[in-house]
Amino acid sequence: MYAANWKMNMSAGDAADFADKAKAWIARHHELQNYIVICPSFPFILPLAIELGNSGIITGAQNCSEFPHGAYTGQVSAKQLADVGAMFCIVGHNECRSLLHESSDAIGKKVSLLFEHAINPIVCVGETAFEFEQHQTLTILEQQLAPIIKAIKSAQSIPHEFIIAYEPVWAIGTGKTPEPQTLENVFSWILSHMQSKAPSIQKIRILYGGSVDSLNAKSFKHIKGLGGFLIGGASLDFQKFKNIVGLD
Ligand code: PGA
């Protein structure tokens, strides 16, 4: 899976242009259908979902409220996202954890609401540079995953495939990436942790995110346990995005 996180970038015109090109591209690559997810800013979700139709490219969101509805000015609910055609939603992105002070508990609530509305969460986890240096990665991931596991356990229904994006904070937008062996160890830990704590999940897909480009994507593709990428900066340019996928 290749998920594009456009963050607070792209105009309505840029988004439409990207969608046009992406549709023509996927028409030549049926094998990519349902493996490409584009997460624009809220105002572009509906037009993008309409434009992409049933092309096989999926529209997602970058966040949702931890509340179901009500007096929460500026927030967007999981239900509203479902209404406008979002099928995936990034939650727990480090920029939301650090800039908006979102807690892991709030992120667990978002996951529950997304489950209720049949939106597939893309749960982001990752440690800071300091935590990495202190060898605390797995402790941090365990803390971040605890409310997610709780949400899974109390859910009425969960998606067939549960998606976790491992995004070390120190790799986001910095040009730095972890060593392949580090990634393999982290992926294997996430997989066995989730399998033992949330056995109701049938399938877990682990994405890597943080300064993904065509070069490192190529070298990471064979890492055991990797199920795709969450791509920020390089997803804003359609050619760069295509180069990461590796199909012209
Ligand atoms: P980046 O962002 O690819 O620009 O590092 C990834 C992300 O924040 O999801």
Coordinates of C-alpha atoms and ligand atoms in Angstrom, one line a residue:
M1 CA 0.0 0.0 0.0
Y2 CA 1.2 3.5 -0.8
A3 CA -0.6 6.2 1.2
A4 CA 0.0 9.9 0.4
N5 CA -0.2 12.3 3.3
W6 CA -0.5 15.7 1.6
K7 CA -0.6 17.5 5.0
M8 CA -1.7 21.2 4.6
N9 CA -0.5 21.4 1.0
M10 CA -2.0 21.4 -2.5
S11 CA -4.7 23.7 -4.0
A12 CA -8.0 22.5 -5.3
G13 CA -6.5 22.7 -8.8
D14 CA -3.3 20.7 -7.8
A15 CA -5.5 18.0 -6.2
A16 CA -7.7 17.7 -9.3
D17 CA -4.6 17.6 -11.6
F18 CA -3.0 14.9 -9.4
A19 CA -6.2 12.9 -9.5
D20 CA -6.5 13.1 -13.3
K21 CA -2.9 11.8 -13.7
A22 CA -3.4 9.1 -11.1
K23 CA -6.5 7.8 -12.7
A24 CA -4.8 7.5 -16.1
W25 CA -1.9 5.8 -14.4
I26 CA -3.9 3.3 -12.5
A27 CA -5.9 2.4 -15.5
R28 CA -2.6 0.9 -16.9
H29 CA -1.8 -0.8 -13.6
H30 CA -4.7 -2.7 -12.3
E31 CA -2.5 -4.5 -9.8
L32 CA -2.3 -1.2 -7.9
Q33 CA -6.1 -1.0 -7.4
N34 CA -7.0 -0.5 -3.8
Y35 CA -3.3 -0.1 -2.9
I36 CA -3.1 3.7 -3.4
V37 CA -4.6 5.9 -0.8
I38 CA -4.6 9.7 -1.1
C39 CA -5.2 11.8 2.1
P40 CA -5.8 15.5 1.2
S41 CA -6.9 18.3 3.5
F42 CA -10.6 18.1 4.5
P43 CA -12.1 20.4 1.8
F44 CA -10.7 18.2 -1.0
I45 CA -11.9 14.9 0.3
L46 CA -15.3 15.1 -1.4
P47 CA -14.2 16.4 -4.8
L48 CA -11.3 13.9 -4.8
A49 CA -13.6 11.0 -3.9
I50 CA -15.9 12.0 -6.7
E51 CA -13.2 12.5 -9.2
L52 CA -11.5 9.2 -8.3
G53 CA -14.8 7.3 -8.3
N54 CA -14.2 3.6 -8.6
S55 CA -10.8 4.0 -10.3
G56 CA -9.3 1.9 -7.6
I57 CA -7.5 4.9 -5.9
I58 CA -8.9 5.4 -2.5
T59 CA -9.5 8.7 -0.7
G60 CA -8.6 9.1 2.9
A61 CA -8.4 11.8 5.6
Q62 CA -5.6 13.1 7.7
N63 CA -7.3 13.2 11.1
C64 CA -10.7 13.2 12.7
S65 CA -12.3 14.3 16.0
E66 CA -12.2 12.1 19.1
F67 CA -15.8 13.1 19.6
P68 CA -18.8 11.7 17.7
H69 CA -20.6 15.1 17.1
G70 CA -21.5 18.3 18.8
A71 CA -20.1 21.7 19.8
Y72 CA -16.5 21.1 18.7
T73 CA -15.7 24.1 16.5
G74 CA -13.2 23.3 13.8
Q75 CA -13.4 19.6 14.2
V76 CA -14.5 17.0 11.7
S77 CA -16.2 13.7 12.8
A78 CA -15.6 10.2 11.6
K79 CA -19.2 10.1 10.5
Q80 CA -18.8 13.2 8.4
L81 CA -15.7 11.7 6.8
A82 CA -17.6 8.6 5.9
D83 CA -20.4 10.8 4.5
V84 CA -17.9 12.5 2.0
G85 CA -16.3 9.2 0.9
A86 CA -13.2 8.9 3.1
M87 CA -12.4 5.2 3.4
F88 CA -9.1 5.6 5.4
C89 CA -8.1 8.0 8.0
I90 CA -4.6 8.7 9.4
V91 CA -4.6 9.1 13.2
G92 CA -1.9 9.7 15.7
H93 CA 0.4 11.4 13.2
N94 CA 3.3 12.9 15.1
E95 CA 2.4 16.4 13.9
C96 CA -1.0 16.0 15.6
R97 CA 0.6 14.5 18.8
S98 CA 3.2 17.2 19.1
L99 CA 1.6 20.4 17.6
L100 CA -2.0 19.7 18.7
H101 CA -1.1 17.9 21.9
E102 CA -3.2 14.8 21.0
S103 CA -2.9 12.1 23.6
S104 CA -2.6 8.4 22.9
D105 CA -6.0 8.0 24.7
A106 CA -7.7 10.5 22.3
I107 CA -6.2 8.6 19.4
G108 CA -7.7 5.4 20.8
K109 CA -11.1 7.2 20.9
K110 CA -10.7 8.2 17.2
V111 CA -10.0 4.7 16.2
S112 CA -13.2 3.5 17.9
L113 CA -15.2 6.1 16.1
L114 CA -13.6 5.2 12.8
F115 CA -14.4 1.6 13.3
E116 CA -18.0 2.5 13.9
H117 CA -18.2 4.3 10.6
A118 CA -16.3 1.6 8.7
I119 CA -13.3 3.8 8.0
N120 CA -10.0 2.1 8.1
P121 CA -7.6 3.9 10.5
I122 CA -3.9 4.3 9.6
V123 CA -2.5 4.5 13.1
C124 CA 0.9 6.3 13.3
V125 CA 3.4 5.4 15.9
G126 CA 7.0 6.4 16.4
E127 CA 9.6 7.6 18.8
T128 CA 11.6 10.8 19.0
A129 CA 15.3 11.1 18.3
F130 CA 16.0 11.2 22.1
E131 CA 13.9 8.2 22.7
F132 CA 15.6 6.4 19.9
E133 CA 19.0 7.2 21.3
Q134 CA 17.9 6.0 24.7
H135 CA 16.8 2.7 23.1
Q136 CA 13.2 3.4 24.2
T137 CA 11.5 2.8 20.8
L138 CA 9.6 -0.4 21.8
T139 CA 8.5 1.1 25.1
I140 CA 7.1 4.1 23.3
L141 CA 5.4 2.0 20.7
E142 CA 3.9 -0.1 23.4
Q143 CA 2.5 3.0 25.2
Q144 CA 1.1 4.4 21.9
L145 CA -0.5 1.1 20.9
A146 CA -2.2 0.4 24.3
P147 CA -5.3 2.6 23.7
I148 CA -5.5 1.2 20.1
I149 CA -5.6 -2.3 21.4
K150 CA -8.3 -1.3 23.9
A151 CA -10.3 0.2 21.0
I152 CA -9.9 -3.0 18.9
K153 CA -11.0 -5.1 21.9
S154 CA -14.2 -3.1 22.5
A155 CA -15.1 -2.7 18.8
Q156 CA -18.2 -4.3 17.4
S157 CA -16.5 -4.8 14.1
I158 CA -13.0 -4.2 12.9
P159 CA -11.6 -3.9 9.4
H160 CA -10.3 -7.1 7.8
E161 CA -6.9 -5.5 7.6
F162 CA -5.5 -3.2 10.3
I163 CA -2.9 -0.6 9.3
I164 CA -0.1 0.7 11.5
A165 CA 2.4 3.2 10.2
Y166 CA 5.8 3.2 11.9
E167 CA 7.1 6.8 11.5
P168 CA 10.1 7.6 13.7
V169 CA 9.6 11.3 14.6
W170 CA 13.3 12.0 13.7
A171 CA 12.7 10.7 10.2
I172 CA 9.7 12.8 9.3
G173 CA 10.7 15.5 6.8
T174 CA 14.4 15.3 7.8
G175 CA 15.9 13.2 5.0
K176 CA 17.0 10.7 7.7
T177 CA 15.8 7.1 7.7
P178 CA 16.4 4.1 10.0
E179 CA 18.7 1.2 9.1
P180 CA 16.8 -1.6 7.4
Q181 CA 17.7 -4.0 10.2
T182 CA 16.1 -1.5 12.7
L183 CA 13.0 -1.5 10.7
E184 CA 12.8 -5.2 10.4
N185 CA 13.2 -5.5 14.2
V186 CA 10.5 -2.9 14.8
F187 CA 8.1 -4.5 12.3
S188 CA 8.5 -7.9 13.8
W189 CA 7.9 -6.6 17.3
I190 CA 4.7 -4.7 16.2
L191 CA 3.4 -7.7 14.5
S192 CA 3.9 -10.1 17.4
H193 CA 2.7 -7.5 19.9
M194 CA -0.5 -6.9 18.1
Q195 CA -1.1 -10.6 17.4
S196 CA -0.7 -11.4 21.1
K197 CA -2.7 -8.4 22.5
A198 CA -5.3 -8.1 19.8
P199 CA -5.8 -11.6 18.3
S200 CA -9.2 -10.6 16.8
I201 CA -7.3 -8.8 14.0
Q202 CA -7.0 -11.0 11.0
K203 CA -4.3 -9.2 9.2
I204 CA -1.9 -6.4 10.1
R205 CA -0.3 -4.2 7.5
I206 CA 2.7 -2.2 8.6
L207 CA 3.7 0.9 6.6
Y208 CA 7.0 2.8 7.0
G209 CA 6.8 6.6 6.9
G210 CA 9.5 9.3 7.2
S211 CA 11.4 10.8 4.3
V212 CA 10.4 8.2 1.9
D213 CA 11.8 8.8 -1.6
S214 CA 12.3 6.6 -4.7
L215 CA 15.8 5.6 -3.6
N216 CA 15.1 4.5 0.0
A217 CA 11.8 3.0 -1.0
K218 CA 13.6 0.7 -3.4
S219 CA 16.1 -0.4 -0.8
F220 CA 13.4 -0.9 1.8
K221 CA 10.9 -2.8 -0.3
H222 CA 12.4 -6.2 0.6
I223 CA 12.4 -5.6 4.4
K224 CA 10.5 -8.4 6.1
G225 CA 7.2 -7.3 7.5
L226 CA 6.9 -4.1 5.4
G227 CA 3.5 -3.6 3.8
G228 CA 4.0 -0.3 2.1
F229 CA 4.8 3.4 2.7
L230 CA 3.2 6.5 4.2
I231 CA 4.6 9.3 2.1
G232 CA 4.6 13.0 2.9
G233 CA 6.7 15.5 1.0
A234 CA 7.4 13.2 -2.0
S235 CA 3.6 12.5 -2.5
L236 CA 3.0 16.1 -3.5
D237 CA 4.6 15.6 -6.9
F238 CA 2.9 13.0 -9.0
Q239 CA 6.1 11.9 -10.8
K240 CA 8.0 11.5 -7.5
F241 CA 5.0 9.5 -6.1
K242 CA 5.1 7.2 -9.2
N243 CA 8.8 6.8 -8.8
I244 CA 8.3 5.5 -5.3
V245 CA 5.8 3.0 -6.4
G246 CA 8.2 2.1 -9.2
L247 CA 5.7 1.8 -12.0
D248 CA 5.6 4.4 -14.7
Ligands
PGA1 P1 7.7 12.9 4.9 O1 6.4 12.8 5.8 O2 7.6 11.8 3.9 O3 7.7 14.3 4.3 O4 8.9 12.7 5.8 C1 5.9 11.6 6.2 C2 4.7 11.8 7.1 O5 4.8 12.7 7.9 O6 3.7 11.0 7.1

